[in-house]
PDB file of C-alpha atoms in Angstrom:
ATOM      1  CA  SER A   1     -14.629  25.494   5.104  1.00  0.00           C
ATOM      2  CA  TYR A   2     -16.825  24.056   8.551  1.00  0.00           C
ATOM      3  CA  GLU A   3     -19.220  28.124   7.760  1.00  0.00           C
ATOM      4  CA  GLY A   4     -19.397  27.188   4.400  1.00  0.00           C
ATOM      5  CA  TYR A   5     -16.807  29.285   1.963  1.00  0.00           C
ATOM      6  CA  LEU A   6     -13.726  28.464   0.339  1.00  0.00           C
ATOM      7  CA  VAL A   7     -10.536  27.644   1.601  1.00  0.00           C
ATOM      8  CA  ASN A   8      -7.530  26.762  -0.178  1.00  0.00           C
ATOM      9  CA  TYR A   9      -4.746  24.850   1.808  1.00  0.00           C
ATOM     10  CA  GLN A  10      -1.617  24.040   0.803  1.00  0.00           C
ATOM     11  CA  THR A  11       1.362  22.003   2.307  1.00  0.00           C
ATOM     12  CA  THR A  12       4.412  19.717   1.589  1.00  0.00           C
ATOM     13  CA  ASP A  13       5.678  16.927   4.638  1.00  0.00           C
ATOM     14  CA  TYR A  14       8.662  15.113   5.033  1.00  0.00           C
ATOM     15  CA  GLY A  15       9.110  13.169   7.592  1.00  0.00           C
ATOM     16  CA  VAL A  16       9.833   9.333   8.704  1.00  0.00           C
ATOM     17  CA  HIS A  17       6.704   7.265  10.033  1.00  0.00           C
ATOM     18  CA  VAL A  18       6.430   3.980  10.445  1.00  0.00           C
ATOM     19  CA  ASN A  19       3.970   1.977   8.960  1.00  0.00           C
ATOM     20  CA  GLY A  20       2.647  -2.060   9.430  1.00  0.00           C
ATOM     21  CA  MET A  21       0.955  -4.457   7.398  1.00  0.00           C
ATOM     22  CA  VAL A  22      -0.248  -7.618   7.754  1.00  0.00           C
ATOM     23  CA  THR A  23      -1.441  -9.257   4.246  1.00  0.00           C
ATOM     24  CA  ALA A  24      -2.648 -12.758   3.314  1.00  0.00           C
ATOM     25  CA  PHE A  25      -1.978 -13.764  -0.283  1.00  0.00           C
ATOM     26  CA  ALA A  26      -3.059 -16.635  -3.178  1.00  0.00           C
ATOM     27  CA  GLY A  27      -1.090 -16.629  -6.133  1.00  0.00           C
ATOM     28  CA  TYR A  28      -1.147 -18.902  -9.882  1.00  0.00           C
ATOM     29  CA  ASP A  29       2.316 -19.038 -11.802  1.00  0.00           C
ATOM     30  CA  VAL A  30       0.647 -18.200 -15.311  1.00  0.00           C
ATOM     31  CA  LEU A  31       3.937 -19.032 -17.048  1.00  0.00           C
ATOM     32  CA  ARG A  32       7.054 -20.848 -15.875  1.00  0.00           C
ATOM     33  CA  ARG A  33       9.006 -17.713 -14.313  1.00  0.00           C
ATOM     34  CA  VAL A  34       5.543 -15.734 -13.612  1.00  0.00           C
ATOM     35  CA  ASN A  35       3.291 -15.394 -10.572  1.00  0.00           C
ATOM     36  CA  LEU A  36      -0.237 -13.817 -10.182  1.00  0.00           C
ATOM     37  CA  SER A  37      -1.393 -13.425  -6.965  1.00  0.00           C
ATOM     38  CA  VAL A  38      -4.338 -11.023  -4.663  1.00  0.00           C
ATOM     39  CA  HIS A  39      -3.106  -9.737  -2.052  1.00  0.00           C
ATOM     40  CA  THR A  40      -5.176  -8.553   1.482  1.00  0.00           C
ATOM     41  CA  GLY A  41      -5.291  -8.037   4.861  1.00  0.00           C
ATOM     42  CA  TYR A  42      -4.646  -4.758   7.068  1.00  0.00           C
ATOM     43  CA  ILE A  43      -2.240  -2.276   6.063  1.00  0.00           C
ATOM     44  CA  GLY A  44      -0.954   1.764   7.180  1.00  0.00           C
ATOM     45  CA  LEU A  45      -0.479   4.384   4.444  1.00  0.00           C
ATOM     46  CA  ALA A  46       0.023   7.198   6.444  1.00  0.00           C
ATOM     47  CA  ASP A  47       0.785   8.710  10.161  1.00  0.00           C
ATOM     48  CA  GLY A  48      -3.188   8.076  10.896  1.00  0.00           C
ATOM     49  CA  GLU A  49      -4.262   6.582   7.805  1.00  0.00           C
ATOM     50  CA  ARG A  50      -4.760   2.978   7.575  1.00  0.00           C
ATOM     51  CA  GLY A  51      -6.846   0.457   5.470  1.00  0.00           C
ATOM     52  CA  VAL A  52      -7.953  -2.896   3.913  1.00  0.00           C
ATOM     53  CA  PRO A  53      -5.574  -3.154   0.789  1.00  0.00           C
ATOM     54  CA  VAL A  54      -7.350  -5.614  -1.999  1.00  0.00           C
ATOM     55  CA  THR A  55      -4.344  -5.804  -4.671  1.00  0.00           C
ATOM     56  CA  LEU A  56      -2.970  -7.563  -8.126  1.00  0.00           C
ATOM     57  CA  ARG A  57       0.543  -8.518  -8.003  1.00  0.00           C
ATOM     58  CA  LEU A  58       3.247  -9.556 -10.524  1.00  0.00           C
ATOM     59  CA  THR A  59       6.134 -11.555 -10.198  1.00  0.00           C
ATOM     60  CA  THR A  60       9.138 -12.345 -12.318  1.00  0.00           C
ATOM     61  CA  TYR A  61      11.718 -14.972 -10.862  1.00  0.00           C
ATOM     62  CA  LEU A  62      14.910 -14.839 -11.733  1.00  0.00           C
ATOM     63  CA  SER A  63      16.081 -17.657 -10.466  1.00  0.00           C
ATOM     64  CA  ALA A  64      17.243 -21.135 -12.316  1.00  0.00           C
ATOM     65  CA  SER A  65      14.581 -22.482  -9.510  1.00  0.00           C
ATOM     66  CA  PRO A  66      11.238 -20.363 -10.446  1.00  0.00           C
ATOM     67  CA  GLY A  67       8.778 -20.056  -6.777  1.00  0.00           C
ATOM     68  CA  GLU A  68      11.249 -22.733  -5.102  1.00  0.00           C
ATOM     69  CA  LYS A  69      14.408 -20.458  -3.486  1.00  0.00           C
ATOM     70  CA  GLY A  70      16.366 -17.481  -5.313  1.00  0.00           C
ATOM     71  CA  SER A  71      15.055 -13.786  -6.775  1.00  0.00           C
ATOM     72  CA  SER A  72      12.380 -12.250  -8.513  1.00  0.00           C
ATOM     73  CA  VAL A  73      11.049  -8.327  -8.964  1.00  0.00           C
ATOM     74  CA  PHE A  74       7.684  -7.370  -8.242  1.00  0.00           C
ATOM     75  CA  ALA A  75       4.681  -4.915  -9.762  1.00  0.00           C
ATOM     76  CA  GLU A  76       2.002  -4.805  -7.942  1.00  0.00           C
ATOM     77  CA  GLY A  77      -1.103  -2.369  -7.733  1.00  0.00           C
ATOM     78  CA  GLY A  78      -4.560  -1.497  -6.142  1.00  0.00           C
ATOM     79  CA  ILE A  79      -6.761  -0.161  -3.790  1.00  0.00           C
ATOM     80  CA  SER A  80      -6.992   0.500   0.366  1.00  0.00           C
ATOM     81  CA  ILE A  81     -10.744   0.613   1.553  1.00  0.00           C
ATOM     82  CA  THR A  82     -11.234   2.671   4.736  1.00  0.00           C
ATOM     83  CA  ARG A  83     -14.556   2.928   6.161  1.00  0.00           C
ATOM     84  CA  ASP A  84     -15.978   6.585   5.389  1.00  0.00           C
ATOM     85  CA  VAL A  85     -13.098   7.727   3.463  1.00  0.00           C
ATOM     86  CA  PRO A  86     -12.928   7.529  -0.524  1.00  0.00           C
ATOM     87  CA  VAL A  87     -10.914   4.322  -1.751  1.00  0.00           C
ATOM     88  CA  SER A  88      -7.085   5.112  -1.879  1.00  0.00           C
ATOM     89  CA  ARG A  89      -4.720   3.876  -4.384  1.00  0.00           C
ATOM     90  CA  LEU A  90      -2.012   1.750  -3.636  1.00  0.00           C
ATOM     91  CA  TYR A  91       0.758   0.803  -6.363  1.00  0.00           C
ATOM     92  CA  ARG A  92       4.112  -0.938  -4.623  1.00  0.00           C
ATOM     93  CA  LEU A  93       7.983  -2.007  -6.954  1.00  0.00           C
ATOM     94  CA  GLY A  94       9.944  -4.393  -5.116  1.00  0.00           C
ATOM     95  CA  TYR A  95      12.394  -7.790  -4.907  1.00  0.00           C
ATOM     96  CA  SER A  96      11.830 -10.497  -3.162  1.00  0.00           C
ATOM     97  CA  PHE A  97      14.546 -13.804  -2.160  1.00  0.00           C
ATOM     98  CA  ARG A  98      13.111 -16.632  -1.194  1.00  0.00           C
ATOM     99  CA  ALA A  99      14.531 -19.092   1.095  1.00  0.00           C
ATOM    100  CA  ARG A 100      12.821 -22.516   1.054  1.00  0.00           C
ATOM    101  CA  LEU A 101      13.146 -23.530   4.954  1.00  0.00           C
ATOM    102  CA  ALA A 102      11.097 -26.767   4.617  1.00  0.00           C
ATOM    103  CA  ASP A 103       9.371 -28.824   1.471  1.00  0.00           C
ATOM    104  CA  PHE A 104       5.786 -27.063   2.642  1.00  0.00           C
ATOM    105  CA  LEU A 105       7.252 -23.619   3.957  1.00  0.00           C
ATOM    106  CA  ALA A 106       8.940 -20.930   2.413  1.00  0.00           C
ATOM    107  CA  LEU A 107      10.506 -17.670   4.026  1.00  0.00           C
ATOM    108  CA  ASP A 108      10.496 -14.547   1.520  1.00  0.00           C
ATOM    109  CA  LEU A 109      11.806 -11.269   2.211  1.00  0.00           C
ATOM    110  CA  ASN A 110      10.850  -8.000   0.327  1.00  0.00           C
ATOM    111  CA  ALA A 111      12.130  -4.621   0.052  1.00  0.00           C
ATOM    112  CA  GLY A 112      10.901  -2.153  -2.464  1.00  0.00           C
ATOM    113  CA  LEU A 113       8.787   1.441  -3.147  1.00  0.00           C
ATOM    114  CA  GLN A 114       5.475   2.097  -2.722  1.00  0.00           C
ATOM    115  CA  ILE A 115       3.449   4.894  -3.586  1.00  0.00           C
ATOM    116  CA  SER A 116       0.212   6.283  -2.167  1.00  0.00           C
ATOM    117  CA  TYR A 117      -2.920   8.788  -2.665  1.00  0.00           C
ATOM    118  CA  SER A 118      -5.156   8.790   0.346  1.00  0.00           C
ATOM    119  CA  HIS A 119      -7.637  10.904   1.959  1.00  0.00           C
ATOM    120  CA  PRO A 120      -6.140  12.370   5.262  1.00  0.00           C
ATOM    121  CA  ILE A 121      -8.775  13.767   7.838  1.00  0.00           C
ATOM    122  CA  ILE A 122      -9.262  17.981   7.146  1.00  0.00           C
ATOM    123  CA  TYR A 123      -9.713  19.987  10.292  1.00  0.00           C
ATOM    124  CA  ASP A 124     -10.961  23.490   9.119  1.00  0.00           C
ATOM    125  CA  LYS A 125      -8.143  25.447  11.162  1.00  0.00           C
ATOM    126  CA  TYR A 126     -10.667  28.323  11.436  1.00  0.00           C
ATOM    127  CA  SER A 127     -13.557  26.758  13.197  1.00  0.00           C
ATOM    128  CA  GLY A 128     -11.742  23.496  14.722  1.00  0.00           C
ATOM    129  CA  HIS A 129     -14.347  21.316  13.131  1.00  0.00           C
ATOM    130  CA  VAL A 130     -13.561  18.003  10.923  1.00  0.00           C
ATOM    131  CA  ILE A 131     -14.468  19.182   7.033  1.00  0.00           C
ATOM    132  CA  SER A 132     -16.799  15.979   5.793  1.00  0.00           C
ATOM    133  CA  PHE A 133     -15.434  14.532   2.332  1.00  0.00           C
ATOM    134  CA  ASP A 134     -18.903  15.358   0.505  1.00  0.00           C
ATOM    135  CA  GLU A 135     -17.808  19.359   1.288  1.00  0.00           C
ATOM    136  CA  ILE A 136     -13.688  18.796   0.109  1.00  0.00           C
ATOM    137  CA  THR A 137     -13.786  19.357  -3.581  1.00  0.00           C
ATOM    138  CA  LYS A 138     -10.265  17.826  -4.481  1.00  0.00           C
ATOM    139  CA  ILE A 139      -7.560  16.427  -2.366  1.00  0.00           C
ATOM    140  CA  LYS A 140      -4.244  15.302  -3.365  1.00  0.00           C
ATOM    141  CA  ASN A 141      -2.081  13.322  -0.811  1.00  0.00           C
ATOM    142  CA  PHE A 142       0.842  11.657  -1.864  1.00  0.00           C
ATOM    143  CA  ASN A 143       2.461   8.954   0.359  1.00  0.00           C
ATOM    144  CA  GLY A 144       6.225   7.295  -0.010  1.00  0.00           C
ATOM    145  CA  GLY A 145       8.278   5.427   0.768  1.00  0.00           C
ATOM    146  CA  LEU A 146      10.611   1.926   1.400  1.00  0.00           C
ATOM    147  CA  PHE A 147       9.391  -0.577   2.733  1.00  0.00           C
ATOM    148  CA  ILE A 148      10.992  -4.177   4.202  1.00  0.00           C
ATOM    149  CA  THR A 149       8.758  -7.043   5.030  1.00  0.00           C
ATOM    150  CA  ALA A 150       9.183 -10.964   5.384  1.00  0.00           C
ATOM    151  CA  ALA A 151       6.708 -13.206   4.202  1.00  0.00           C
ATOM    152  CA  LEU A 152       5.899 -16.882   5.384  1.00  0.00           C
ATOM    153  CA  VAL A 153       4.539 -18.784   2.180  1.00  0.00           C
ATOM    154  CA  PHE A 154       2.901 -22.058   2.321  1.00  0.00           C
TER     155      PHE A 154
END
């Protein structure tokens, strides 16, 4: 607590919260049907928790024309960085469908599951002050949800 005594607090909260994300990525086809890409941008992890993600995505193309059009599945993992907050872990599993719009432009529609472990701001309910992360012995905050995104690929 703010006064220095130990407080053990546990809660489970279920709810719906819509987050947004804006990311940019660059990738390379390491095999004919396998792509490795790095993603970064700005993302919402939970209500009031936002950061800059840095993730690595492994994509496997399911269609006959890899990278051009059709389906793929992906697994992604990395971190989310927020100022004055410990680094958060971030994972995604998903499905993507690519539609070619022009020779130089494609539209990716993605859907899947996102999981993150983040560090929310903790208020001491007795004093009304914010507890600094240096004073917190242990914190577990699990966020899980579904995502749907659209991406323009050049």
